[in-house]
Amino acid sequence: SDIIGMHVESETQGNLYYSIYSSSGEQVVSNSEQVNIGMNNISISGFSQLSSGVYMIKVQTNECVVYKKIIKQ
């Protein structure tokens, strides 16, 4: 699938930035989206163009930074 869905809760309205990094640390996807107060559904696209392997997604808001490991088969 080309889209990864994430649920992000935010205490403020603003921008959310996300990046996908390869296992070698290279940034392969980067984008931003607006978030509102409360629960937000974020769709991260561009995943189908990547090779199989392990990737890290970095999600950053004004409040925090979260890293998630994903595996593309």
CSV table of C-alpha atoms in Angstrom, one decimal:
chain,number,residue,atom,x,y,z
A,1,SER,CA,0.0,0.0,0.0
A,2,ASP,CA,1.1,3.5,-0.7
A,3,ILE,CA,-0.4,5.1,2.4
A,4,ILE,CA,0.4,4.7,6.1
A,5,GLY,CA,-2.3,5.8,8.5
A,6,MET,CA,-1.5,7.3,11.9
A,7,HIS,CA,-3.7,8.7,14.7
A,8,VAL,CA,-2.1,11.7,16.4
A,9,GLU,CA,-3.6,13.5,19.4
A,10,SER,CA,-2.7,17.2,19.7
A,11,GLU,CA,-3.3,19.7,22.5
A,12,THR,CA,-2.8,22.7,20.1
A,13,GLN,CA,-3.7,23.5,16.5
A,14,GLY,CA,-0.6,23.8,14.2
A,15,ASN,CA,1.7,21.9,11.9
A,16,LEU,CA,2.8,18.3,12.1
A,17,TYR,CA,6.0,17.4,10.3
A,18,TYR,CA,6.9,13.8,9.3
A,19,SER,CA,9.9,12.3,7.7
A,20,ILE,CA,10.7,8.7,6.7
A,21,TYR,CA,14.3,7.5,7.1
A,22,SER,CA,16.0,4.4,5.6
A,23,SER,CA,18.0,2.0,7.7
A,24,SER,CA,21.2,3.9,6.6
A,25,GLY,CA,19.7,7.2,8.0
A,26,GLU,CA,18.9,8.8,4.7
A,27,GLN,CA,15.7,10.9,4.7
A,28,VAL,CA,13.5,9.5,1.8
A,29,VAL,CA,10.2,11.2,2.4
A,30,SER,CA,9.3,14.5,4.2
A,31,ASN,CA,6.1,16.5,4.4
A,32,SER,CA,3.8,18.4,6.8
A,33,GLU,CA,0.1,18.6,7.6
A,34,GLN,CA,-2.2,20.8,9.6
A,35,VAL,CA,-3.4,19.3,12.9
A,36,ASN,CA,-6.3,20.4,15.0
A,37,ILE,CA,-6.9,20.1,18.8
A,38,GLY,CA,-7.9,16.6,19.6
A,39,MET,CA,-7.5,13.4,17.6
A,40,ASN,CA,-6.2,13.7,14.0
A,41,ASN,CA,-6.0,11.1,11.3
A,42,ILE,CA,-2.8,11.5,9.3
A,43,SER,CA,-2.1,9.8,6.0
A,44,ILE,CA,1.5,9.4,5.0
A,45,SER,CA,1.9,8.7,1.3
A,46,GLY,CA,4.8,7.8,-1.0
A,47,PHE,CA,5.6,4.5,0.7
A,48,SER,CA,5.1,2.4,-2.4
A,49,GLN,CA,8.1,3.9,-4.1
A,50,LEU,CA,10.4,2.7,-1.4
A,51,SER,CA,12.3,-0.6,-1.5
A,52,SER,CA,11.7,-3.4,0.9
A,53,GLY,CA,13.4,-2.9,4.3
A,54,VAL,CA,13.2,-1.3,7.7
A,55,TYR,CA,12.4,2.4,8.0
A,56,MET,CA,11.9,4.9,10.8
A,57,ILE,CA,9.1,7.5,10.7
A,58,LYS,CA,9.7,10.7,12.7
A,59,VAL,CA,6.6,12.6,13.6
A,60,GLN,CA,7.0,16.1,15.1
A,61,THR,CA,4.5,18.5,16.5
A,62,ASN,CA,4.9,21.6,18.7
A,63,GLU,CA,4.5,19.3,21.7
A,64,CYS,CA,6.7,16.3,21.0
A,65,VAL,CA,8.7,14.1,18.7
A,66,VAL,CA,7.8,10.4,18.1
A,67,TYR,CA,9.7,7.7,16.2
A,68,LYS,CA,8.1,4.6,14.9
A,69,LYS,CA,9.8,1.7,13.2
A,70,ILE,CA,8.0,0.3,10.1
A,71,ILE,CA,8.9,-2.7,7.9
A,72,LYS,CA,8.1,-2.7,4.2
A,73,GLN,CA,8.0,-6.2,2.8
